[in-house]
Coordinates of C-alpha atoms in Angstrom, one line a residue:
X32 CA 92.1 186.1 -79.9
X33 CA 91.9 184.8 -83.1
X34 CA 94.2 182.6 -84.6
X35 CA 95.2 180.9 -87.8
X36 CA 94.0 177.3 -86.3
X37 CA 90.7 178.9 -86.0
X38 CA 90.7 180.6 -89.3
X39 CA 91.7 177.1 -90.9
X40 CA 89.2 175.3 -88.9
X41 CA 86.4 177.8 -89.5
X42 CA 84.0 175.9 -91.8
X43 CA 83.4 178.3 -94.3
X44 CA 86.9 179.1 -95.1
X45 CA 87.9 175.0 -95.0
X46 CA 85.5 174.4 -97.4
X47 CA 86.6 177.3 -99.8
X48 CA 90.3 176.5 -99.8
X49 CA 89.4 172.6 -100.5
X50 CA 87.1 173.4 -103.4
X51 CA 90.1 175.9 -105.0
X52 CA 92.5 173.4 -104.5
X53 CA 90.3 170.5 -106.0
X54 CA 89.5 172.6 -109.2
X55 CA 93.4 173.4 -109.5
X56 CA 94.0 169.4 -109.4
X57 CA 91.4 169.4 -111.9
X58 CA 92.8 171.9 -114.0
X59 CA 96.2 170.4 -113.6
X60 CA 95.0 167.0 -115.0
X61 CA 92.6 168.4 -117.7
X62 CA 96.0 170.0 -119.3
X63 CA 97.9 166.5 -118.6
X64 CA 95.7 164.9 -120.1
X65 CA 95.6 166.7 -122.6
X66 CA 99.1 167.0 -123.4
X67 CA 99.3 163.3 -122.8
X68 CA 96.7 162.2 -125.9
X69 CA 98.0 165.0 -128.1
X70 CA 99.3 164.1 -131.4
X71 CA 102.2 166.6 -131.1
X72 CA 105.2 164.5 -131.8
X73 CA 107.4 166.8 -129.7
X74 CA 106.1 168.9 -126.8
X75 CA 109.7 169.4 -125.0
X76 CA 112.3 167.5 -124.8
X77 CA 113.0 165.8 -128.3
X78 CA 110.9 163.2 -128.2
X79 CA 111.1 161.5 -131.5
X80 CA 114.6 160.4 -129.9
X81 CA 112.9 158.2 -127.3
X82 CA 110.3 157.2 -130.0
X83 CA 112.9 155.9 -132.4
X84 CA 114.3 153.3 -129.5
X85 CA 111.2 152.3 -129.1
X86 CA 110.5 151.4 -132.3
X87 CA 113.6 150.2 -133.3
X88 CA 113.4 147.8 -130.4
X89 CA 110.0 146.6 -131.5
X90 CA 111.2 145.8 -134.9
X91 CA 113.3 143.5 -133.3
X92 CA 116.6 145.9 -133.2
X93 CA 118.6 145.7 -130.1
X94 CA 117.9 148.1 -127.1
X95 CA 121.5 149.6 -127.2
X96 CA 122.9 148.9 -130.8
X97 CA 126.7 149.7 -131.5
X98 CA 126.4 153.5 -132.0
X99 CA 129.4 153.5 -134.4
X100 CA 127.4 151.6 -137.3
X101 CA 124.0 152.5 -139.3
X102 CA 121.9 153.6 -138.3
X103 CA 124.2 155.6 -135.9
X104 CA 121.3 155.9 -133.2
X105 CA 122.0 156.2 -129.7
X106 CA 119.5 155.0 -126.8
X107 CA 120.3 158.1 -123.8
X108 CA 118.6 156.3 -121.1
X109 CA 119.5 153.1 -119.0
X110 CA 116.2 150.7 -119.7
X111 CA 113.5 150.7 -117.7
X112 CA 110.9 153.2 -119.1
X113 CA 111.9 151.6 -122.2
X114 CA 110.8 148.4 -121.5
X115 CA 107.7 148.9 -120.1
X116 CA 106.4 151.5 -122.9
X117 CA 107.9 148.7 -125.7
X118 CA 106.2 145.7 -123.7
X119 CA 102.9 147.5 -123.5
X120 CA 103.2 148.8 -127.4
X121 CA 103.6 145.5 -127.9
X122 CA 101.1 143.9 -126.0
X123 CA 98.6 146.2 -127.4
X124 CA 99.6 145.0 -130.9
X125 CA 101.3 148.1 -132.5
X126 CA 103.1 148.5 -135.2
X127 CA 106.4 150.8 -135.1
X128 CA 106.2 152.7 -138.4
X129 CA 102.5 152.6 -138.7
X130 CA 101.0 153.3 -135.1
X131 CA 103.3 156.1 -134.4
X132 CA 101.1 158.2 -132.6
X133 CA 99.6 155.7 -130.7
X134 CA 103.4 154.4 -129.3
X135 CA 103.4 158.9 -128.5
X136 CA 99.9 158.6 -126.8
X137 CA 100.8 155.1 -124.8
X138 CA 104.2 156.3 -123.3
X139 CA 102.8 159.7 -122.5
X140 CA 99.4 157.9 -121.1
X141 CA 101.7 155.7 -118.9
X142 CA 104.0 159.1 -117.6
X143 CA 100.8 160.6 -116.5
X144 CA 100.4 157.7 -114.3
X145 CA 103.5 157.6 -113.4
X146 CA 103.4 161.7 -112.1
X147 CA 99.9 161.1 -110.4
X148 CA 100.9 158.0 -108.3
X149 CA 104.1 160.4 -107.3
X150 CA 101.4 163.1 -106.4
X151 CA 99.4 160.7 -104.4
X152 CA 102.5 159.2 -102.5
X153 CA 103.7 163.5 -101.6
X154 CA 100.4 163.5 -100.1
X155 CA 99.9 160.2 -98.6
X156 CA 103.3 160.5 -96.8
X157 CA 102.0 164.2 -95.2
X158 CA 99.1 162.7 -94.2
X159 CA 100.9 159.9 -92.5
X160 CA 103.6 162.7 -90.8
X161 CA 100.0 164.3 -89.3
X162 CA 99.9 167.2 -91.6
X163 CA 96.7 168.9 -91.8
X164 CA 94.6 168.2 -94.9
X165 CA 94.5 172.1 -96.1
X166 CA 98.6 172.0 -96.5
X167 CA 98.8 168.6 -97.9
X168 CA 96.2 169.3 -100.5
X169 CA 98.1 172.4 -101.8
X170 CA 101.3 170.5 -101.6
X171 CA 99.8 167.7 -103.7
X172 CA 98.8 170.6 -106.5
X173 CA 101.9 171.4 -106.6
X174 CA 103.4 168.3 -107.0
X175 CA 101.2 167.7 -110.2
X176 CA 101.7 171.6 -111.5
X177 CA 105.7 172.2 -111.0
X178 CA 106.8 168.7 -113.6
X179 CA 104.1 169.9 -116.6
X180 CA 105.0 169.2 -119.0
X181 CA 108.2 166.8 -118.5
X182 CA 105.8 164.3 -116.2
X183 CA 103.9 163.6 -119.4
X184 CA 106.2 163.5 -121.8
X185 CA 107.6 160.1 -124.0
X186 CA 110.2 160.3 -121.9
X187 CA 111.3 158.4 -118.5
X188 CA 111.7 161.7 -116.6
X189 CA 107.9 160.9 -114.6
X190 CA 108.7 157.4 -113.7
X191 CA 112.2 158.5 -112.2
X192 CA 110.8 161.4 -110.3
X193 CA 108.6 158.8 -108.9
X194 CA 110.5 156.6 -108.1
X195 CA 113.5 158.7 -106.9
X196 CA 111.1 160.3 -104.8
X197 CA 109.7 157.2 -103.5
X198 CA 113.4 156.4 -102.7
X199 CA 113.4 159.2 -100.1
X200 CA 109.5 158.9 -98.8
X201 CA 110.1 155.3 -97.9
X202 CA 113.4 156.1 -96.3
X203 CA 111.2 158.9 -94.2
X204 CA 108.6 156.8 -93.4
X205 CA 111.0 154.3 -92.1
X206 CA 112.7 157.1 -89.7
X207 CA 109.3 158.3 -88.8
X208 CA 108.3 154.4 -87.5
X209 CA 111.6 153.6 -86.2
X210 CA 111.4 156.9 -83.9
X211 CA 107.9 155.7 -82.6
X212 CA 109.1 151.3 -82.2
X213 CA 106.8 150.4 -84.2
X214 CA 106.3 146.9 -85.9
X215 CA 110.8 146.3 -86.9
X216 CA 109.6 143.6 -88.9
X217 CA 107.6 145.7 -91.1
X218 CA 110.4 148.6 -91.0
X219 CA 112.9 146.1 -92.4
X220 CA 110.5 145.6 -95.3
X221 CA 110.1 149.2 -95.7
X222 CA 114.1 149.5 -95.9
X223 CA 114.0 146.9 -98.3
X224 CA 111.7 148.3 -100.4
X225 CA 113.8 152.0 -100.4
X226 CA 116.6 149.7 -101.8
X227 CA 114.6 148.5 -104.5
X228 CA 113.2 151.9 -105.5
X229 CA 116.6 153.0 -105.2
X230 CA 118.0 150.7 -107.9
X231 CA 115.2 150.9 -110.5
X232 CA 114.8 154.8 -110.1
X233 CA 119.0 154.4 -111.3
X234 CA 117.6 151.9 -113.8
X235 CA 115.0 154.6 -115.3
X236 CA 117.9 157.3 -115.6
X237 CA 121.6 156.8 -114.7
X238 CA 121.9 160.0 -112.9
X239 CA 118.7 159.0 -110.1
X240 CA 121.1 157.0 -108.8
X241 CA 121.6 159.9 -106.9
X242 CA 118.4 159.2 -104.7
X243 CA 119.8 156.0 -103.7
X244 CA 123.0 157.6 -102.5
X245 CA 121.3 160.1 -100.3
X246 CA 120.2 157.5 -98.3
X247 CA 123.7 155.3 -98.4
X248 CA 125.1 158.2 -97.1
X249 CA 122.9 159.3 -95.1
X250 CA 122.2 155.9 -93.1
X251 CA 126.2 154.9 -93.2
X252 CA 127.0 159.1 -91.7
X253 CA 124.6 157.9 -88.8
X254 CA 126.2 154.5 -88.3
X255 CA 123.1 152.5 -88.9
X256 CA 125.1 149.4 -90.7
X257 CA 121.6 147.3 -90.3
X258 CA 119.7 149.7 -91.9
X259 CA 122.7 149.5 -94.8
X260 CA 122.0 146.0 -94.9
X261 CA 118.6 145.9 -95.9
X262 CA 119.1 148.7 -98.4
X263 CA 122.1 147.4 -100.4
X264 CA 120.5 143.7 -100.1
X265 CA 116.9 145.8 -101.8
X266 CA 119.0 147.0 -104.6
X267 CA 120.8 143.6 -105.1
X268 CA 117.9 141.9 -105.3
X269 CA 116.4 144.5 -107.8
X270 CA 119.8 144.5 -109.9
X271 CA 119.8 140.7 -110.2
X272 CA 116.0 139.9 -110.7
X273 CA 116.0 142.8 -113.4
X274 CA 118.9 141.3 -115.1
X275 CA 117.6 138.8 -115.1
X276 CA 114.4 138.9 -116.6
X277 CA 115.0 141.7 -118.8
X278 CA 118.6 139.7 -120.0
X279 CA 117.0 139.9 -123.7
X280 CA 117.5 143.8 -123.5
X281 CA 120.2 144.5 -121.8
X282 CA 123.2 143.6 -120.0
X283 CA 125.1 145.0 -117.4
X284 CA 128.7 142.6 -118.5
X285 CA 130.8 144.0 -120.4
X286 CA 132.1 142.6 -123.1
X287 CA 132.0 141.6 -127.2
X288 CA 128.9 142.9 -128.1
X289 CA 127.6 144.7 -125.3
X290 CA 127.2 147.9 -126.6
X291 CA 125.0 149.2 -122.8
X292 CA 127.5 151.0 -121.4
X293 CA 128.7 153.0 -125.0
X294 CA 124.8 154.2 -124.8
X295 CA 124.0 155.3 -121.4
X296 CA 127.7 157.3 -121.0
X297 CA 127.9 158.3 -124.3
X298 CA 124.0 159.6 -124.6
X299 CA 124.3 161.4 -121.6
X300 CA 128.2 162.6 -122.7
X301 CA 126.6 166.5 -124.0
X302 CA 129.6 168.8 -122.4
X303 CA 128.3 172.0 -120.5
X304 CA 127.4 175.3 -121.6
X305 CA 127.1 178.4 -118.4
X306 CA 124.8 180.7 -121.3
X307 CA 122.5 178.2 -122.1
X308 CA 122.2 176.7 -119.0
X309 CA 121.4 180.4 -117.5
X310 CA 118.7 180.5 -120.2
X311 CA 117.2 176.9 -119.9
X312 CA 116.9 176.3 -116.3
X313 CA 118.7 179.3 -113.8
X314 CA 116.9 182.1 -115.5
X315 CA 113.8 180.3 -114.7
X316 CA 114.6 178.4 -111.6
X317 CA 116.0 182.1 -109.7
X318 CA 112.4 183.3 -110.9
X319 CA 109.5 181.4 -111.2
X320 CA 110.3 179.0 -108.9
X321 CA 112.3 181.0 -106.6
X322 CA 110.5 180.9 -103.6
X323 CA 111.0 177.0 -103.7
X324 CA 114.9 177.6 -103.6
X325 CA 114.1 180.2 -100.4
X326 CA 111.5 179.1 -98.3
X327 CA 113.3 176.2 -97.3
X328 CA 116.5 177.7 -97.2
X329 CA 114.8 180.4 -95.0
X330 CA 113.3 177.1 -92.4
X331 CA 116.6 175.8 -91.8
X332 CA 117.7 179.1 -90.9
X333 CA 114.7 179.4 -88.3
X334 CA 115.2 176.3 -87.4
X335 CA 118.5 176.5 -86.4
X336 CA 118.9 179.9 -85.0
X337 CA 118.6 179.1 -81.1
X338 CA 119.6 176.1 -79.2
X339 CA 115.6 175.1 -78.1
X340 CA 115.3 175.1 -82.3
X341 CA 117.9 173.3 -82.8
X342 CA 117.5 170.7 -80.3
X343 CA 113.7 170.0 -82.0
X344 CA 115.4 170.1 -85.5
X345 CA 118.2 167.3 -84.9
X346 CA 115.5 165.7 -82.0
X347 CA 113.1 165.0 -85.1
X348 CA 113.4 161.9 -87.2
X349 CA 112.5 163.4 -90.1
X350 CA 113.8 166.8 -90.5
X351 CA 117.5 166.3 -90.9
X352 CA 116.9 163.3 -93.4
X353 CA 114.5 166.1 -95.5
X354 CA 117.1 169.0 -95.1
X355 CA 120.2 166.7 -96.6
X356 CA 117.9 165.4 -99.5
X357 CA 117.2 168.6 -100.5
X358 CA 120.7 170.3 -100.0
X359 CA 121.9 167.5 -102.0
X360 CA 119.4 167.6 -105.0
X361 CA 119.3 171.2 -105.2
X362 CA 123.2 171.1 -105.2
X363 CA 123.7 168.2 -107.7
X364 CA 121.1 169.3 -109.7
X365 CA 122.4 173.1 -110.1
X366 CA 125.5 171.8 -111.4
X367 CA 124.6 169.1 -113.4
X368 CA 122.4 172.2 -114.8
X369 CA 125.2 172.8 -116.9
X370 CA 125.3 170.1 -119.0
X371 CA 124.3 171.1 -122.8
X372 CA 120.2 169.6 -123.2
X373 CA 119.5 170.5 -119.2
X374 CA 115.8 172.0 -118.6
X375 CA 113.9 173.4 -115.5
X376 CA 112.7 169.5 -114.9
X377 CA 116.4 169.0 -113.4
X378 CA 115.3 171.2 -110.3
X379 CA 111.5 169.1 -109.8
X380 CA 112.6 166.3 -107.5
X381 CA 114.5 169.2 -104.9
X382 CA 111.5 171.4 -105.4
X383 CA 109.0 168.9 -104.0
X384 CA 112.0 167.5 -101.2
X385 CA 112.3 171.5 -100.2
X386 CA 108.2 172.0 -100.1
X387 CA 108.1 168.7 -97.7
X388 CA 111.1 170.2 -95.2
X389 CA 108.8 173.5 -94.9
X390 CA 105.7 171.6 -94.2
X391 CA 107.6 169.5 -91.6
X392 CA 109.6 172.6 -89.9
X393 CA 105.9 174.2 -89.6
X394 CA 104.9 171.2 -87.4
X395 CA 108.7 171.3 -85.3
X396 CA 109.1 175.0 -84.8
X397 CA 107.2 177.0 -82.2
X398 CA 109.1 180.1 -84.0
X399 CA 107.2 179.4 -87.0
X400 CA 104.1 178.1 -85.5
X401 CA 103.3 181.5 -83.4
X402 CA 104.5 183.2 -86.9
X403 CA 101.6 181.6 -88.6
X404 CA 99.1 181.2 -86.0
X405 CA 97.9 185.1 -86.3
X406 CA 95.2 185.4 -88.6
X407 CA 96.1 187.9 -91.3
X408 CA 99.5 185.7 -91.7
X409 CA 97.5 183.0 -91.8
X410 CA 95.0 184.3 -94.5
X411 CA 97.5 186.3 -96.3
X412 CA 99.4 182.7 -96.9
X413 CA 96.7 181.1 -98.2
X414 CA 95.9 184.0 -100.4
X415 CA 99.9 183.8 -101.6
X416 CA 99.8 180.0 -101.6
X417 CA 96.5 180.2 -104.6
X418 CA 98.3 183.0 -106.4
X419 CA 101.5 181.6 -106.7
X420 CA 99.8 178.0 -107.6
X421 CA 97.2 179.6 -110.3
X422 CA 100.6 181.6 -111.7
X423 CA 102.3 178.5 -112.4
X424 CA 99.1 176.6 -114.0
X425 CA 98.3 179.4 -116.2
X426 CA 101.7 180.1 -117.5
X427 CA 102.1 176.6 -117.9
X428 CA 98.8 176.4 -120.2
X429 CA 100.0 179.3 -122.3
X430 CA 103.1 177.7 -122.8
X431 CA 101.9 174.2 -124.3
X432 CA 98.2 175.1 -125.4
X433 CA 99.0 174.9 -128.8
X434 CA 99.6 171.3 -128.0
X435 CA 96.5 170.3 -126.7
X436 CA 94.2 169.6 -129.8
X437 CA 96.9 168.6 -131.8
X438 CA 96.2 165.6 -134.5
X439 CA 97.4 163.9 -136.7
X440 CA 96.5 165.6 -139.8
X441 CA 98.1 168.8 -138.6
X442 CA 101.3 167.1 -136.7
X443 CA 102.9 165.1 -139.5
X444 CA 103.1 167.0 -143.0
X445 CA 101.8 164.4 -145.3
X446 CA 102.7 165.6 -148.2
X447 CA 105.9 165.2 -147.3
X448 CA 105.4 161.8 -145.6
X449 CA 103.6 160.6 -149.3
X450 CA 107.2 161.9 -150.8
X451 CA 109.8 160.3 -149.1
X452 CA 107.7 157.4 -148.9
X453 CA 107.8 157.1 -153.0
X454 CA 111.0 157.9 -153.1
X455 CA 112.4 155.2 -150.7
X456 CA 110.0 152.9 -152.2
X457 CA 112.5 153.0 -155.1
X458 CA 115.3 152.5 -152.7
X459 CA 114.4 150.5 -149.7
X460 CA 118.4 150.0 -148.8
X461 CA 118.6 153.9 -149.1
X462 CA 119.0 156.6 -145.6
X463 CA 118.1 160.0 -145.2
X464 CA 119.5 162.6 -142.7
X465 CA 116.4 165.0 -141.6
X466 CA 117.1 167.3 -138.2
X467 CA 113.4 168.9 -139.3
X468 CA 110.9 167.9 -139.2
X469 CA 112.2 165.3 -136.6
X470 CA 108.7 163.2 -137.1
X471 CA 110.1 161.6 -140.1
X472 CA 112.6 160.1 -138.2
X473 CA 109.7 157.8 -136.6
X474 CA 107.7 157.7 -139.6
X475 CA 110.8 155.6 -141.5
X476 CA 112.8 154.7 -138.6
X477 CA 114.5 151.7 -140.8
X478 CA 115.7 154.6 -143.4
X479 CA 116.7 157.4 -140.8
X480 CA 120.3 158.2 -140.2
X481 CA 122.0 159.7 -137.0
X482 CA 118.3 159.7 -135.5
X483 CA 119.6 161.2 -132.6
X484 CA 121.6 163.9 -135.0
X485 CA 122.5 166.3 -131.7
X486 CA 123.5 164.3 -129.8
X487 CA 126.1 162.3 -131.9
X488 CA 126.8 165.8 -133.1
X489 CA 127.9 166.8 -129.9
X490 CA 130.0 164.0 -129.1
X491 CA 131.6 164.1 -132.3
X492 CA 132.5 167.7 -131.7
X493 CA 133.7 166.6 -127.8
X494 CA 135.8 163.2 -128.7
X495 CA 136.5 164.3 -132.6
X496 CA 135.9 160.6 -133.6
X497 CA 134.9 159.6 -137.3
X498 CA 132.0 157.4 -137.6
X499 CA 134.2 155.0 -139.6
X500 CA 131.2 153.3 -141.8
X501 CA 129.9 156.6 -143.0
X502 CA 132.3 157.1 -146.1
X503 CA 131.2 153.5 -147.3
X504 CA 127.6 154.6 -147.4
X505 CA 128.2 157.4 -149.2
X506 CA 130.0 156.0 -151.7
X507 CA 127.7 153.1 -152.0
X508 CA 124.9 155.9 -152.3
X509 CA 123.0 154.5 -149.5
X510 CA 123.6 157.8 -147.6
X511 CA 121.2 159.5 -150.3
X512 CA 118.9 161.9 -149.1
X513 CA 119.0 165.1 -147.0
X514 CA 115.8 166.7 -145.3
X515 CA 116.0 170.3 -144.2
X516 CA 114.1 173.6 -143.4
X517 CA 113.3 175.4 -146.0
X518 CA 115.4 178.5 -144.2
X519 CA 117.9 176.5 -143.3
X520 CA 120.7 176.2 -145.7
X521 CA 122.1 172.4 -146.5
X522 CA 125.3 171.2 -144.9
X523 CA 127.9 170.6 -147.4
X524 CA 129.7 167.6 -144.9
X525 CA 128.4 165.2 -142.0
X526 CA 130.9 164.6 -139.2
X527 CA 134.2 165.8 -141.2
X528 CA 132.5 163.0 -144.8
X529 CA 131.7 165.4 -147.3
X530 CA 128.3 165.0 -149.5
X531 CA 129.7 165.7 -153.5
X532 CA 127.0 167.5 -154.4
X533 CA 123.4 167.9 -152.9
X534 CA 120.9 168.2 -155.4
X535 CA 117.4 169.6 -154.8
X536 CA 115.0 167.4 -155.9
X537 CA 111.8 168.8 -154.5
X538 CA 110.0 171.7 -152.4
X539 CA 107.5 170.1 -150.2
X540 CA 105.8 171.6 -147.1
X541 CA 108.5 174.0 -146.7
X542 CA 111.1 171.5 -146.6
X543 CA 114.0 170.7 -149.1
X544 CA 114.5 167.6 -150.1
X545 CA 118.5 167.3 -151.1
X546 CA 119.5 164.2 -153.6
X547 CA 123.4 163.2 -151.9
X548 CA 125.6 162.8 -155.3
X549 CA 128.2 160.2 -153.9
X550 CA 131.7 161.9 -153.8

């Protein structure tokens, strides 16, 4: 009888499933790429707001300035992906208001690294758990398809997936030696190293400290205090070393000052909304990438409905580990889903956890194997597998094509670049309010005001506190210009100051320049 180990094995079909898997690598990284040297200055997930910090900071502007004095701005993330875009910017000689798409093009070049060495690790850490190399292949094309676009993004959401991820692979590959008593030396190392990982994938984005608590838990639930050890002493050791050499940027001390904490709470401070939410990640989590949310849900069930399953599920090193990562970062996730400026990218780190618990519950449950083993099941999965994969590239391309031969003469309206630069030529101590086009925010950083307009609009709506130096600059007429959407009517008040009266001034690229009259 034939069986799916044959039909995988059989030379001719081997050879056709690697060559459709390489070309959907390919096809994955042709889009990254380009994505990732498009001059777009925001494909998702505002990212003029991370481009401001950036070159604020290389202008010499602190990291996390006092949010409640001009220019108002608000750095959302804690430092890490930061730092390495601004030292690299630096090092490659830019200049903050002149090389703006290059600073674009270098954080998104670095994210693309970022998301393929997270690729690489998914499918180096199969390998190493014995999986074949048909399954590991298609489970390393989707870990490069399910992030597009947030892993190339100006953004630090690639290098936290990688690193939270790396968080929980070292952690597995340290139950997966352990369970064999192999080299205790090197195992220590390897716990040391899930500490460190840990730390900086909390020190990329505050919430990823959630990977590092996984294992905590984890580790402590099972009573292994050495293994608690070398984590915590990982993470120290990261915490002070990156203090330390980073002490320029940032502090972790409160006090006079010290404005860290006032940036990373209050920039991630949005409130929740259920209706957008169900529209910016549910809708689209519960449909597209449903079978992500059940196939593992659907394994554990297998897995523990009879007592010789369940004995090879808690008898595995790996398994439980896997199951508690992704019950955990599907839970957390889901909720923190709510939170107003939440996006499908929440759910990647539990969709690639949930993809590795099927692959290993394949290997563990006889169930499953003798499920998968006949040959129409075995073909018809691979069939489903290269649909479902091709789906998600295709819609993907559709969704961000328009970005892909972006430049620069079509992504920044230069006329109305040439007029706000003449007109704060003639006032070089003079700010401007623009929510669109966001670009000009990083065109004249030094002039923009409330760069990161929603979110200080949202926590001025939450907390109802008055930015207490804004009536000075409007009566000082500093506070003098107001950029808008032609469509879009002009606010007659900022954050409860009102304007006077806005004068139009000028029509330019379907934009509306407003002249603030100080009240």
């Amino acid at each position: 009888m034939t069986t799916s180990r044959d039909f995988l094995r059989n030379a001719y079909v081997k050879r056709i499933l690697l060559v459709v898997f390489t070309l959907l690598i390919a096809f994955a990284l042709v889009r990254c790429g380009l994505l990732a040297s498009s001059a777009a200055p925001n494909i998702r997930g505002v990212e003029p707001n991370v481009a401001y910090t950036i070159q604020a900071t290389l202008s010499e502007d602190s990291l996390y300035p006092d949010p409640t004095v001009p220019s108002f701005a608000i750095t959302q993330y804690t430092p890490l992906y930061y730092i390495i875009v601004i030292d690299l910017s630096r090092a490659l000689g830019l200049v903050p208001g002149v090389d703006v798409v290059a600073i674009y093009q270098v954080g998104r070049g670095l994210s693309l690294v970022f998301a393929v060495a997270m690729a690489l690790s998914t499918f180096a850490l199969l390998r190493t758990f014995g999986t074949g190399l048909l399954l590991a292949a298609f489970i390393l094309t989707l870990a490069l398809i399910l992030p597009i676009p947030w892993n190339i993004l100006l953004r630090p959401d690639a290098l936290a997936t990688c690193l939270g991820l790396s968080t929980v692979y070292l952690y597995s590959w340290h139950l997966w030696r352990a369970s064999r008593g192999l080299d205790a030396r090197r195992d220590r190392l390897t716990l040391f190293a899930t500490g460190v990982c840990g730390f900086l994938a909390a020190l990329t984005k505050q919430n990823f400290a959630l990977f590092l608590g996984i294992v905590l838990v984890f580790a402590g639930f099972r009573r292994r205090y050495v293994e608690l050890i070398w984590l915590a002493a990982g993470a120290a050791l990261a915490l002070f070393l990156t203090s330390a050499i980073w002490r320029n940027y940032y502090s972790l001390i409160p006090g006079d000052g010290n404005f860290f904490f006032a940036n990373v709470i209050g920039g991630i401070d949005n409130g929740t909304d259920f209706q957008r939410a169900v529209v910016t990640i549910y809708s689209i989590y519960f449909t597209w990438f449903l079978p992500l949310f059940v196939l593992p849900l659907a394994a554990l069930a297998l897995m523990l409905r009879t007592q010789p399953d369940r004995r090879a599920f808690f008898g595995d090193p790996i398994l439980p580990f896997l199951c508690w990562a992704f019950v955990i970062t599907t839970g957390v996730n889901l909720i923190s889903g709510l939170k107003v400026g939440s996006a499908i990218h929440y759910m990647t780190e539990s969709m690639i956890i949930g993809s590795l618990f099927v692959v290993r519950s394949l290997m563990i449950s006889r169930p499953l194997q003798a499920f998968v083993q006949r040959p129409r099941v075995a073909a018809l999965s691979c069939l489903i597998a290269i649909i479902y994969a091709l789906a998600l590239s295709v819609n993907d391309m559709l969704l961000y094509s328009k970005h892909y031969h972006v430049d620069a003469s079509h992504a920044y309206p230069a006329e109305l670049i040439n007029f706000m630069e003449a007109e704060l030529a003639q006032s070089p101590e003079a700010y401007f309010l623009a929510w669109e086009p966001r670009i000009l925010n990083n065109v004249f950083f030094k002039h923009a005001l409330f760069p990161q307009y929603e979110i200080s609009l949202i926590n001025y709506a939450l907390h109802n506190e008055p930015y207490a130096a804004l009536p000075q600059l409007l009566q000082e007429g500093r506070f003098r210009y107001v950029v808008m959407p032609e469509s879009v009517s002009p606010p007659r008040s900022v954050f409860g100051e009102s304007f006077g009266e806005l004068r139009l001034i000028a029509t330019v690229s379907g934009n509306n320049i407003y002249e603030i009259t100080p009240p």
